């Protein structure tokens, strides 16, 4: 009989991760002889942990804060992980430790599932923020063929650096010019932490977004952010951040356990209930 397969999520701290809830739900649903665990690993022990992943009984792992950059450096990354500058999913391929960043497919998969046709005729997207999450979003939008992406960030130099990295289709704009540019955007994505519980609010005026625009907030605590509430009250299509969290889990599961799981309403309800009960 083949040995029981195991994967884990590695972070420091790791208590808040929803990945065990998601993967163990799929494992149970499909009756697999497998297990997904939490591993609290400090920065000084991370390299040793990864080097001995097989001896520890793992076929792969998710990696979260603060290890994603080290995971990239210690593995063979694909284009996505390289472009994002961080690896969140590792798997063993023969003797090789390979990696990707599933935030890219999580972002796109969530949009496809929640706002089908979001990219039909889309000429211009608006992205707020220029951190790691923004890099995953830019990679996904460019790969999907979006012609022009306006990028606003508090620190202008970080937005300018992303233009250098991703090319001229990414156009940095000043935060102060946001309102005037709204009518151009068919998609608005917030990748900043603004609007997250415990963080300052995101104060932008979306009243001039086109009526067919889609608004996507990557923040998922709270589930309905002030940005999404404002979009909904305007009758715009909204996409929340929890969907991205669920969709980004698909690629790891498929690589480790050999089957592609579905993001369903039942899974969403399970994670939503956990978010509500823990309020973080
Ligand atoms: P992540 O990897 O989740 O994207 P990050 O790299 O720390 O995290 O990026 C956080 C993003 O939120 C950045 O765009 C950051 O803006 P700066 O580049 O100017 O730091 C943005 N952000 C965080 N707090 C902010 C605030 N109070 N006002 C405006 N932007 C903020």
PDB file of C-alpha atoms and ligand atoms in Angstrom:
ATOM      1  CA  UNK A   1       0.000   0.000   0.000  1.00  0.00           C
ATOM      2  CA  UNK A   2       1.388   3.467  -0.787  1.00  0.00           C
ATOM      3  CA  UNK A   3       2.431   5.461   2.273  1.00  0.00           C
ATOM      4  CA  UNK A   4       0.016   8.032   3.634  1.00  0.00           C
ATOM      5  CA  UNK A   5       0.760  11.361   2.018  1.00  0.00           C
ATOM      6  CA  UNK A   6       1.252  14.495   4.075  1.00  0.00           C
ATOM      7  CA  UNK A   7       1.666  18.195   3.370  1.00  0.00           C
ATOM      8  CA  UNK A   8       1.792  21.147   5.720  1.00  0.00           C
ATOM      9  CA  UNK A   9       1.769  24.915   6.015  1.00  0.00           C
ATOM     10  CA  UNK A  10       4.958  26.405   7.424  1.00  0.00           C
ATOM     11  CA  UNK A  11       4.973  29.794   9.114  1.00  0.00           C
ATOM     12  CA  UNK A  12       6.020  31.687  12.228  1.00  0.00           C
ATOM     13  CA  UNK A  13       3.562  32.121  13.843  1.00  0.00           C
ATOM     14  CA  UNK A  14       1.130  29.759  12.137  1.00  0.00           C
ATOM     15  CA  UNK A  15      -1.958  29.654  14.363  1.00  0.00           C
ATOM     16  CA  UNK A  16      -4.059  31.887  12.091  1.00  0.00           C
ATOM     17  CA  UNK A  17      -3.641  29.919   8.872  1.00  0.00           C
ATOM     18  CA  UNK A  18      -6.857  28.640   7.300  1.00  0.00           C
ATOM     19  CA  UNK A  19      -4.968  26.274   5.005  1.00  0.00           C
ATOM     20  CA  UNK A  20      -5.436  23.192   7.272  1.00  0.00           C
ATOM     21  CA  UNK A  21      -9.189  23.785   7.307  1.00  0.00           C
ATOM     22  CA  UNK A  22      -9.313  24.017   3.507  1.00  0.00           C
ATOM     23  CA  UNK A  23      -7.031  21.084   2.650  1.00  0.00           C
ATOM     24  CA  UNK A  24      -8.369  18.717   5.302  1.00  0.00           C
ATOM     25  CA  UNK A  25     -11.883  19.454   4.058  1.00  0.00           C
ATOM     26  CA  UNK A  26     -10.871  18.330   0.556  1.00  0.00           C
ATOM     27  CA  UNK A  27      -8.953  15.313   1.904  1.00  0.00           C
ATOM     28  CA  UNK A  28     -12.031  14.140   3.811  1.00  0.00           C
ATOM     29  CA  UNK A  29     -14.425  14.939   0.964  1.00  0.00           C
ATOM     30  CA  UNK A  30     -12.433  12.789  -1.447  1.00  0.00           C
ATOM     31  CA  UNK A  31     -11.648  10.045   1.069  1.00  0.00           C
ATOM     32  CA  UNK A  32      -7.890  10.354   0.558  1.00  0.00           C
ATOM     33  CA  UNK A  33      -5.365   8.672   2.818  1.00  0.00           C
ATOM     34  CA  UNK A  34      -3.623  11.966   3.447  1.00  0.00           C
ATOM     35  CA  UNK A  35      -3.053  14.625   6.031  1.00  0.00           C
ATOM     36  CA  UNK A  36      -2.337  18.363   6.100  1.00  0.00           C
ATOM     37  CA  UNK A  37      -0.668  19.859   9.176  1.00  0.00           C
ATOM     38  CA  UNK A  38       0.447  23.154  10.639  1.00  0.00           C
ATOM     39  CA  UNK A  39       4.172  23.577  11.260  1.00  0.00           C
ATOM     40  CA  UNK A  40       5.425  26.477  13.380  1.00  0.00           C
ATOM     41  CA  UNK A  41       9.020  26.924  12.209  1.00  0.00           C
ATOM     42  CA  UNK A  42      11.180  29.880  13.240  1.00  0.00           C
ATOM     43  CA  UNK A  43      13.341  31.686  10.671  1.00  0.00           C
ATOM     44  CA  UNK A  44      16.547  30.103  12.029  1.00  0.00           C
ATOM     45  CA  UNK A  45      15.120  26.587  11.568  1.00  0.00           C
ATOM     46  CA  UNK A  46      13.364  27.091   8.228  1.00  0.00           C
ATOM     47  CA  UNK A  47      16.251  26.150   5.970  1.00  0.00           C
ATOM     48  CA  UNK A  48      16.871  22.876   7.855  1.00  0.00           C
ATOM     49  CA  UNK A  49      13.155  22.092   7.826  1.00  0.00           C
ATOM     50  CA  UNK A  50      12.905  22.518   4.058  1.00  0.00           C
ATOM     51  CA  UNK A  51      16.097  20.585   3.388  1.00  0.00           C
ATOM     52  CA  UNK A  52      14.628  17.612   5.265  1.00  0.00           C
ATOM     53  CA  UNK A  53      11.057  17.858   4.011  1.00  0.00           C
ATOM     54  CA  UNK A  54      11.093  14.250   2.708  1.00  0.00           C
ATOM     55  CA  UNK A  55      12.556  12.831   5.927  1.00  0.00           C
ATOM     56  CA  UNK A  56       9.788  14.616   7.778  1.00  0.00           C
ATOM     57  CA  UNK A  57       7.289  12.704   5.676  1.00  0.00           C
ATOM     58  CA  UNK A  58       6.087  15.541   3.458  1.00  0.00           C
ATOM     59  CA  UNK A  59       5.423  15.573  -0.282  1.00  0.00           C
ATOM     60  CA  UNK A  60       5.189  19.351  -0.251  1.00  0.00           C
ATOM     61  CA  UNK A  61       4.144  22.402   1.705  1.00  0.00           C
ATOM     62  CA  UNK A  62       2.579  25.803   1.744  1.00  0.00           C
ATOM     63  CA  UNK A  63       4.822  28.549   2.997  1.00  0.00           C
ATOM     64  CA  UNK A  64       3.636  31.717   4.631  1.00  0.00           C
ATOM     65  CA  UNK A  65       5.008  34.740   6.489  1.00  0.00           C
ATOM     66  CA  UNK A  66       7.940  35.211   7.044  1.00  0.00           C
ATOM     67  CA  UNK A  67       9.392  32.400   4.906  1.00  0.00           C
ATOM     68  CA  UNK A  68       8.124  33.039   1.366  1.00  0.00           C
ATOM     69  CA  UNK A  69      11.276  34.752   0.085  1.00  0.00           C
ATOM     70  CA  UNK A  70      13.597  32.124   1.610  1.00  0.00           C
ATOM     71  CA  UNK A  71      11.416  29.387   0.118  1.00  0.00           C
ATOM     72  CA  UNK A  72      11.882  31.011  -3.293  1.00  0.00           C
ATOM     73  CA  UNK A  73      15.653  31.096  -2.870  1.00  0.00           C
ATOM     74  CA  UNK A  74      15.840  27.469  -1.718  1.00  0.00           C
ATOM     75  CA  UNK A  75      13.727  25.958  -4.502  1.00  0.00           C
ATOM     76  CA  UNK A  76      13.357  25.849  -8.290  1.00  0.00           C
ATOM     77  CA  UNK A  77      10.679  28.493  -8.845  1.00  0.00           C
ATOM     78  CA  UNK A  78       8.393  28.818 -11.864  1.00  0.00           C
ATOM     79  CA  UNK A  79       7.793  32.152 -13.644  1.00  0.00           C
ATOM     80  CA  UNK A  80       4.992  33.114 -11.293  1.00  0.00           C
ATOM     81  CA  UNK A  81       6.967  32.700  -8.095  1.00  0.00           C
ATOM     82  CA  UNK A  82       9.920  34.491  -9.669  1.00  0.00           C
ATOM     83  CA  UNK A  83       7.787  37.443 -10.789  1.00  0.00           C
ATOM     84  CA  UNK A  84       6.045  37.742  -7.429  1.00  0.00           C
ATOM     85  CA  UNK A  85       9.385  37.413  -5.633  1.00  0.00           C
ATOM     86  CA  UNK A  86       7.957  34.854  -3.228  1.00  0.00           C
ATOM     87  CA  UNK A  87       7.032  31.153  -3.193  1.00  0.00           C
ATOM     88  CA  UNK A  88       3.949  30.003  -1.290  1.00  0.00           C
ATOM     89  CA  UNK A  89       3.758  26.418  -2.562  1.00  0.00           C
ATOM     90  CA  UNK A  90       6.514  23.796  -2.626  1.00  0.00           C
ATOM     91  CA  UNK A  91       6.438  20.255  -3.999  1.00  0.00           C
ATOM     92  CA  UNK A  92       8.904  17.463  -4.542  1.00  0.00           C
ATOM     93  CA  UNK A  93       9.375  16.421  -8.137  1.00  0.00           C
ATOM     94  CA  UNK A  94      11.740  13.454  -8.136  1.00  0.00           C
ATOM     95  CA  UNK A  95      14.706  14.805  -6.221  1.00  0.00           C
ATOM     96  CA  UNK A  96      13.906  18.431  -7.039  1.00  0.00           C
ATOM     97  CA  UNK A  97      12.175  20.897  -4.765  1.00  0.00           C
ATOM     98  CA  UNK A  98      10.015  23.049  -7.019  1.00  0.00           C
ATOM     99  CA  UNK A  99       7.902  26.083  -6.174  1.00  0.00           C
ATOM    100  CA  UNK A 100       5.222  28.392  -7.456  1.00  0.00           C
ATOM    101  CA  UNK A 101       3.119  31.265  -6.209  1.00  0.00           C
ATOM    102  CA  UNK A 102      -0.536  30.244  -6.323  1.00  0.00           C
ATOM    103  CA  UNK A 103      -1.775  33.750  -5.486  1.00  0.00           C
ATOM    104  CA  UNK A 104      -1.710  34.418  -9.233  1.00  0.00           C
ATOM    105  CA  UNK A 105      -4.146  31.618 -10.089  1.00  0.00           C
ATOM    106  CA  UNK A 106      -6.057  32.289  -6.853  1.00  0.00           C
ATOM    107  CA  UNK A 107      -6.694  35.858  -7.943  1.00  0.00           C
ATOM    108  CA  UNK A 108      -7.646  34.973 -11.521  1.00  0.00           C
ATOM    109  CA  UNK A 109      -9.595  31.822 -10.563  1.00  0.00           C
ATOM    110  CA  UNK A 110     -11.644  33.784  -8.076  1.00  0.00           C
ATOM    111  CA  UNK A 111     -12.498  36.484 -10.613  1.00  0.00           C
ATOM    112  CA  UNK A 112     -13.445  33.868 -13.222  1.00  0.00           C
ATOM    113  CA  UNK A 113     -15.679  32.031 -10.752  1.00  0.00           C
ATOM    114  CA  UNK A 114     -17.313  35.061  -9.140  1.00  0.00           C
ATOM    115  CA  UNK A 115     -17.522  37.598 -11.975  1.00  0.00           C
ATOM    116  CA  UNK A 116     -17.494  35.519 -15.180  1.00  0.00           C
ATOM    117  CA  UNK A 117     -16.647  37.591 -18.246  1.00  0.00           C
ATOM    118  CA  UNK A 118     -14.840  40.202 -16.104  1.00  0.00           C
ATOM    119  CA  UNK A 119     -12.119  40.526 -18.751  1.00  0.00           C
ATOM    120  CA  UNK A 120     -14.399  40.684 -21.803  1.00  0.00           C
ATOM    121  CA  UNK A 121     -13.592  43.968 -23.524  1.00  0.00           C
ATOM    122  CA  UNK A 122     -11.617  45.105 -20.485  1.00  0.00           C
ATOM    123  CA  UNK A 123      -9.208  47.779 -21.607  1.00  0.00           C
ATOM    124  CA  UNK A 124      -8.044  49.251 -18.341  1.00  0.00           C
ATOM    125  CA  UNK A 125      -7.714  47.951 -14.784  1.00  0.00           C
ATOM    126  CA  UNK A 126      -6.957  49.883 -11.635  1.00  0.00           C
ATOM    127  CA  UNK A 127      -4.710  48.316  -8.992  1.00  0.00           C
ATOM    128  CA  UNK A 128      -4.174  49.861  -5.560  1.00  0.00           C
ATOM    129  CA  UNK A 129      -0.951  48.886  -3.784  1.00  0.00           C
ATOM    130  CA  UNK A 130       2.504  47.760  -4.877  1.00  0.00           C
ATOM    131  CA  UNK A 131       3.513  44.974  -2.473  1.00  0.00           C
ATOM    132  CA  UNK A 132       3.693  41.206  -2.948  1.00  0.00           C
ATOM    133  CA  UNK A 133      -0.046  40.815  -3.471  1.00  0.00           C
ATOM    134  CA  UNK A 134       0.037  43.524  -6.157  1.00  0.00           C
ATOM    135  CA  UNK A 135       2.799  41.662  -8.005  1.00  0.00           C
ATOM    136  CA  UNK A 136       0.651  38.513  -8.121  1.00  0.00           C
ATOM    137  CA  UNK A 137      -2.295  40.572  -9.387  1.00  0.00           C
ATOM    138  CA  UNK A 138      -0.224  42.331 -12.055  1.00  0.00           C
ATOM    139  CA  UNK A 139       1.243  39.047 -13.278  1.00  0.00           C
ATOM    140  CA  UNK A 140      -2.252  37.544 -13.560  1.00  0.00           C
ATOM    141  CA  UNK A 141      -3.769  40.547 -15.328  1.00  0.00           C
ATOM    142  CA  UNK A 142      -0.916  40.851 -17.817  1.00  0.00           C
ATOM    143  CA  UNK A 143      -0.964  37.128 -18.548  1.00  0.00           C
ATOM    144  CA  UNK A 144      -4.685  37.431 -19.180  1.00  0.00           C
ATOM    145  CA  UNK A 145      -4.035  40.168 -21.730  1.00  0.00           C
ATOM    146  CA  UNK A 146      -5.279  43.282 -19.934  1.00  0.00           C
ATOM    147  CA  UNK A 147      -3.891  46.123 -22.039  1.00  0.00           C
ATOM    148  CA  UNK A 148      -3.394  48.832 -19.461  1.00  0.00           C
ATOM    149  CA  UNK A 149      -3.085  48.759 -15.697  1.00  0.00           C
ATOM    150  CA  UNK A 150      -3.118  51.962 -13.681  1.00  0.00           C
ATOM    151  CA  UNK A 151      -1.194  51.448 -10.464  1.00  0.00           C
ATOM    152  CA  UNK A 152      -1.564  53.696  -7.427  1.00  0.00           C
ATOM    153  CA  UNK A 153       0.498  53.327  -4.286  1.00  0.00           C
ATOM    154  CA  UNK A 154       1.225  55.475  -1.242  1.00  0.00           C
ATOM    155  CA  UNK A 155       4.953  55.080  -1.894  1.00  0.00           C
ATOM    156  CA  UNK A 156       5.348  56.124  -5.531  1.00  0.00           C
ATOM    157  CA  UNK A 157       8.803  54.519  -5.912  1.00  0.00           C
ATOM    158  CA  UNK A 158       7.374  51.029  -5.347  1.00  0.00           C
ATOM    159  CA  UNK A 159       4.812  51.548  -8.129  1.00  0.00           C
ATOM    160  CA  UNK A 160       7.559  52.844 -10.433  1.00  0.00           C
ATOM    161  CA  UNK A 161       9.651  49.743  -9.665  1.00  0.00           C
ATOM    162  CA  UNK A 162       6.757  47.541 -10.762  1.00  0.00           C
ATOM    163  CA  UNK A 163       6.579  49.348 -14.081  1.00  0.00           C
ATOM    164  CA  UNK A 164      10.259  48.584 -14.538  1.00  0.00           C
ATOM    165  CA  UNK A 165       9.646  44.941 -13.649  1.00  0.00           C
ATOM    166  CA  UNK A 166       6.436  44.338 -15.607  1.00  0.00           C
ATOM    167  CA  UNK A 167       6.738  46.795 -18.495  1.00  0.00           C
ATOM    168  CA  UNK A 168       4.858  49.727 -19.992  1.00  0.00           C
ATOM    169  CA  UNK A 169       1.395  48.239 -19.722  1.00  0.00           C
ATOM    170  CA  UNK A 170       1.735  49.060 -16.009  1.00  0.00           C
ATOM    171  CA  UNK A 171       1.291  52.798 -15.539  1.00  0.00           C
ATOM    172  CA  UNK A 172       1.922  54.336 -12.118  1.00  0.00           C
ATOM    173  CA  UNK A 173      -0.545  57.093 -11.198  1.00  0.00           C
ATOM    174  CA  UNK A 174      -0.695  59.410  -8.228  1.00  0.00           C
ATOM    175  CA  UNK A 175      -3.047  58.468  -5.404  1.00  0.00           C
ATOM    176  CA  UNK A 176      -4.398  62.035  -5.604  1.00  0.00           C
ATOM    177  CA  UNK A 177      -5.449  61.466  -9.243  1.00  0.00           C
ATOM    178  CA  UNK A 178      -7.549  58.391  -8.465  1.00  0.00           C
ATOM    179  CA  UNK A 179     -10.941  60.079  -8.548  1.00  0.00           C
ATOM    180  CA  UNK A 180     -10.353  61.657 -11.944  1.00  0.00           C
ATOM    181  CA  UNK A 181      -9.189  58.338 -13.436  1.00  0.00           C
ATOM    182  CA  UNK A 182     -12.089  56.221 -12.125  1.00  0.00           C
ATOM    183  CA  UNK A 183     -14.218  56.447 -15.298  1.00  0.00           C
ATOM    184  CA  UNK A 184     -11.467  54.593 -17.210  1.00  0.00           C
ATOM    185  CA  UNK A 185     -11.355  51.453 -15.076  1.00  0.00           C
ATOM    186  CA  UNK A 186     -13.396  48.330 -15.831  1.00  0.00           C
ATOM    187  CA  UNK A 187     -11.808  46.538 -12.892  1.00  0.00           C
ATOM    188  CA  UNK A 188     -10.661  47.927  -9.540  1.00  0.00           C
ATOM    189  CA  UNK A 189      -8.502  45.754  -7.269  1.00  0.00           C
ATOM    190  CA  UNK A 190      -7.422  46.708  -3.763  1.00  0.00           C
ATOM    191  CA  UNK A 191      -4.230  44.884  -2.776  1.00  0.00           C
ATOM    192  CA  UNK A 192      -3.353  47.207   0.104  1.00  0.00           C
ATOM    193  CA  UNK A 193      -4.127  46.441   3.734  1.00  0.00           C
ATOM    194  CA  UNK A 194      -6.352  49.520   3.929  1.00  0.00           C
ATOM    195  CA  UNK A 195      -9.857  48.587   5.070  1.00  0.00           C
ATOM    196  CA  UNK A 196      -8.644  45.466   6.899  1.00  0.00           C
ATOM    197  CA  UNK A 197      -9.765  45.083  10.526  1.00  0.00           C
ATOM    198  CA  UNK A 198      -7.357  47.076  12.678  1.00  0.00           C
ATOM    199  CA  UNK A 199      -5.952  49.067   9.725  1.00  0.00           C
ATOM    200  CA  UNK A 200      -6.858  52.548   8.496  1.00  0.00           C
ATOM    201  CA  UNK A 201      -9.877  52.770   6.172  1.00  0.00           C
ATOM    202  CA  UNK A 202      -9.566  52.898   2.388  1.00  0.00           C
ATOM    203  CA  UNK A 203     -11.041  56.259   1.505  1.00  0.00           C
ATOM    204  CA  UNK A 204     -11.614  56.438  -2.215  1.00  0.00           C
ATOM    205  CA  UNK A 205     -14.630  57.615  -4.131  1.00  0.00           C
ATOM    206  CA  UNK A 206     -15.879  54.986  -6.569  1.00  0.00           C
ATOM    207  CA  UNK A 207     -18.942  56.895  -7.725  1.00  0.00           C
ATOM    208  CA  UNK A 208     -17.304  57.516 -11.112  1.00  0.00           C
ATOM    209  CA  UNK A 209     -16.427  53.906 -11.908  1.00  0.00           C
ATOM    210  CA  UNK A 210     -18.292  52.725 -15.039  1.00  0.00           C
ATOM    211  CA  UNK A 211     -21.594  50.934 -14.342  1.00  0.00           C
ATOM    212  CA  UNK A 212     -20.194  47.625 -15.667  1.00  0.00           C
ATOM    213  CA  UNK A 213     -17.023  47.753 -13.533  1.00  0.00           C
ATOM    214  CA  UNK A 214     -16.012  44.882 -11.245  1.00  0.00           C
ATOM    215  CA  UNK A 215     -14.604  45.688  -7.797  1.00  0.00           C
ATOM    216  CA  UNK A 216     -12.304  43.157  -6.093  1.00  0.00           C
ATOM    217  CA  UNK A 217     -10.947  43.622  -2.574  1.00  0.00           C
ATOM    218  CA  UNK A 218      -8.195  41.200  -1.530  1.00  0.00           C
ATOM    219  CA  UNK A 219      -8.934  42.003   2.111  1.00  0.00           C
ATOM    220  CA  UNK A 220     -11.183  39.326   3.659  1.00  0.00           C
ATOM    221  CA  UNK A 221     -11.406  40.473   7.284  1.00  0.00           C
ATOM    222  CA  UNK A 222     -14.042  41.863   7.266  1.00  0.00           C
ATOM    223  CA  UNK A 223     -15.589  39.799   4.493  1.00  0.00           C
ATOM    224  CA  UNK A 224     -17.490  42.754   3.156  1.00  0.00           C
ATOM    225  CA  UNK A 225     -15.142  45.721   3.308  1.00  0.00           C
ATOM    226  CA  UNK A 226     -16.336  49.312   3.061  1.00  0.00           C
ATOM    227  CA  UNK A 227     -15.068  49.318  -0.548  1.00  0.00           C
ATOM    228  CA  UNK A 228     -17.190  46.283  -1.470  1.00  0.00           C
ATOM    229  CA  UNK A 229     -20.213  47.660   0.394  1.00  0.00           C
ATOM    230  CA  UNK A 230     -19.940  50.932  -1.555  1.00  0.00           C
ATOM    231  CA  UNK A 231     -19.609  49.019  -4.838  1.00  0.00           C
ATOM    232  CA  UNK A 232     -22.562  46.798  -4.023  1.00  0.00           C
ATOM    233  CA  UNK A 233     -24.748  49.750  -3.143  1.00  0.00           C
ATOM    234  CA  UNK A 234     -23.904  51.201  -6.547  1.00  0.00           C
ATOM    235  CA  UNK A 235     -24.974  47.940  -8.181  1.00  0.00           C
ATOM    236  CA  UNK A 236     -21.433  47.036  -9.337  1.00  0.00           C
ATOM    237  CA  UNK A 237     -20.241  43.441  -9.412  1.00  0.00           C
ATOM    238  CA  UNK A 238     -18.131  42.670  -6.338  1.00  0.00           C
ATOM    239  CA  UNK A 239     -15.528  39.984  -5.628  1.00  0.00           C
ATOM    240  CA  UNK A 240     -14.227  39.434  -2.105  1.00  0.00           C
ATOM    241  CA  UNK A 241     -10.841  38.290  -0.832  1.00  0.00           C
ATOM    242  CA  UNK A 242     -11.963  35.021   0.729  1.00  0.00           C
ATOM    243  CA  UNK A 243     -12.519  33.567  -2.730  1.00  0.00           C
ATOM    244  CA  UNK A 244      -8.875  34.225  -3.620  1.00  0.00           C
ATOM    245  CA  UNK A 245      -7.731  32.465  -0.444  1.00  0.00           C
ATOM    246  CA  UNK A 246      -9.791  29.394  -1.401  1.00  0.00           C
ATOM    247  CA  UNK A 247      -8.772  29.378  -5.066  1.00  0.00           C
ATOM    248  CA  UNK A 248      -5.060  29.783  -4.285  1.00  0.00           C
ATOM    249  CA  UNK A 249      -5.212  26.482  -2.355  1.00  0.00           C
ATOM    250  CA  UNK A 250      -6.251  24.421  -5.407  1.00  0.00           C
ATOM    251  CA  UNK A 251      -2.825  24.278  -7.100  1.00  0.00           C
ATOM    252  CA  UNK A 252      -0.963  22.924  -4.068  1.00  0.00           C
ATOM    253  CA  UNK A 253      -3.531  20.225  -3.394  1.00  0.00           C
ATOM    254  CA  UNK A 254      -3.421  19.114  -7.011  1.00  0.00           C
ATOM    255  CA  UNK A 255       0.367  18.858  -7.026  1.00  0.00           C
ATOM    256  CA  UNK A 256       0.639  16.972  -3.726  1.00  0.00           C
ATOM    257  CA  UNK A 257      -2.346  14.666  -3.894  1.00  0.00           C
ATOM    258  CA  UNK A 258      -2.874  14.224  -7.650  1.00  0.00           C
ATOM    259  CA  UNK A 259      -6.406  15.538  -7.994  1.00  0.00           C
ATOM    260  CA  UNK A 260      -7.842  18.960  -8.653  1.00  0.00           C
ATOM    261  CA  UNK A 261     -10.324  19.957  -5.932  1.00  0.00           C
ATOM    262  CA  UNK A 262     -13.260  22.324  -6.379  1.00  0.00           C
ATOM    263  CA  UNK A 263     -13.964  25.560  -4.552  1.00  0.00           C
ATOM    264  CA  UNK A 264     -17.603  25.128  -3.543  1.00  0.00           C
ATOM    265  CA  UNK A 265     -20.193  27.039  -1.536  1.00  0.00           C
ATOM    266  CA  UNK A 266     -19.863  24.413   1.212  1.00  0.00           C
ATOM    267  CA  UNK A 267     -16.110  25.036   1.537  1.00  0.00           C
ATOM    268  CA  UNK A 268     -16.657  28.749   1.513  1.00  0.00           C
ATOM    269  CA  UNK A 269     -19.284  28.470   4.252  1.00  0.00           C
ATOM    270  CA  UNK A 270     -16.878  26.416   6.387  1.00  0.00           C
ATOM    271  CA  UNK A 271     -14.075  28.979   6.176  1.00  0.00           C
ATOM    272  CA  UNK A 272     -16.483  31.880   6.534  1.00  0.00           C
ATOM    273  CA  UNK A 273     -17.828  30.390   9.770  1.00  0.00           C
ATOM    274  CA  UNK A 274     -14.264  30.043  11.064  1.00  0.00           C
ATOM    275  CA  UNK A 275     -13.466  33.659  10.178  1.00  0.00           C
ATOM    276  CA  UNK A 276     -16.595  34.868  11.927  1.00  0.00           C
ATOM    277  CA  UNK A 277     -15.983  32.785  15.048  1.00  0.00           C
ATOM    278  CA  UNK A 278     -12.367  33.962  15.397  1.00  0.00           C
ATOM    279  CA  UNK A 279     -12.887  37.483  14.020  1.00  0.00           C
ATOM    280  CA  UNK A 280      -9.411  37.592  12.434  1.00  0.00           C
TER     281      UNK A 280
HETATM  282  P1  LIG B   1       1.497  42.332   0.642  1.00  0.00           P
HETATM  283  O1  LIG B   1       2.579  41.358   0.406  1.00  0.00           O
HETATM  284  O2  LIG B   1       0.308  41.767   1.367  1.00  0.00           O
HETATM  285  O3  LIG B   1       1.089  43.055  -0.603  1.00  0.00           O
HETATM  286  P2  LIG B   1       3.130  44.542   1.524  1.00  0.00           P
HETATM  287  O4  LIG B   1       4.202  44.158   0.607  1.00  0.00           O
HETATM  288  O5  LIG B   1       3.484  44.929   2.929  1.00  0.00           O
HETATM  289  O6  LIG B   1       2.068  43.371   1.714  1.00  0.00           O
HETATM  290  O7  LIG B   1       2.253  45.710   0.850  1.00  0.00           O
HETATM  291  C1  LIG B   1       1.246  46.383   1.531  1.00  0.00           C
HETATM  292  C2  LIG B   1       0.596  47.398   0.595  1.00  0.00           C
HETATM  293  O8  LIG B   1      -0.375  48.132   1.354  1.00  0.00           O
HETATM  294  C3  LIG B   1       1.584  48.417   0.050  1.00  0.00           C
HETATM  295  O9  LIG B   1       1.134  48.828  -1.218  1.00  0.00           O
HETATM  296  C4  LIG B   1       1.461  49.549   1.068  1.00  0.00           C
HETATM  297  O10 LIG B   1       1.836  50.804   0.586  1.00  0.00           O
HETATM  298  P3  LIG B   1       3.394  51.272   0.678  1.00  0.00           P
HETATM  299  O11 LIG B   1       4.112  50.596  -0.448  1.00  0.00           O
HETATM  300  O12 LIG B   1       3.338  52.749   0.530  1.00  0.00           O
HETATM  301  O13 LIG B   1       3.871  50.831   2.042  1.00  0.00           O
HETATM  302  C5  LIG B   1      -0.020  49.524   1.331  1.00  0.00           C
HETATM  303  N1  LIG B   1      -0.351  50.163   2.617  1.00  0.00           N
HETATM  304  C6  LIG B   1      -0.216  49.621   3.842  1.00  0.00           C
HETATM  305  N2  LIG B   1      -0.613  50.514   4.794  1.00  0.00           N
HETATM  306  C7  LIG B   1      -0.986  51.643   4.123  1.00  0.00           C
HETATM  307  C8  LIG B   1      -1.497  52.918   4.538  1.00  0.00           C
HETATM  308  N3  LIG B   1      -1.687  53.210   5.827  1.00  0.00           N
HETATM  309  N4  LIG B   1      -1.788  53.819   3.567  1.00  0.00           N
HETATM  310  C9  LIG B   1      -1.616  53.542   2.259  1.00  0.00           C
HETATM  311  N5  LIG B   1      -1.125  52.351   1.811  1.00  0.00           N
HETATM  312  C10 LIG B   1      -0.823  51.415   2.733  1.00  0.00           C
END
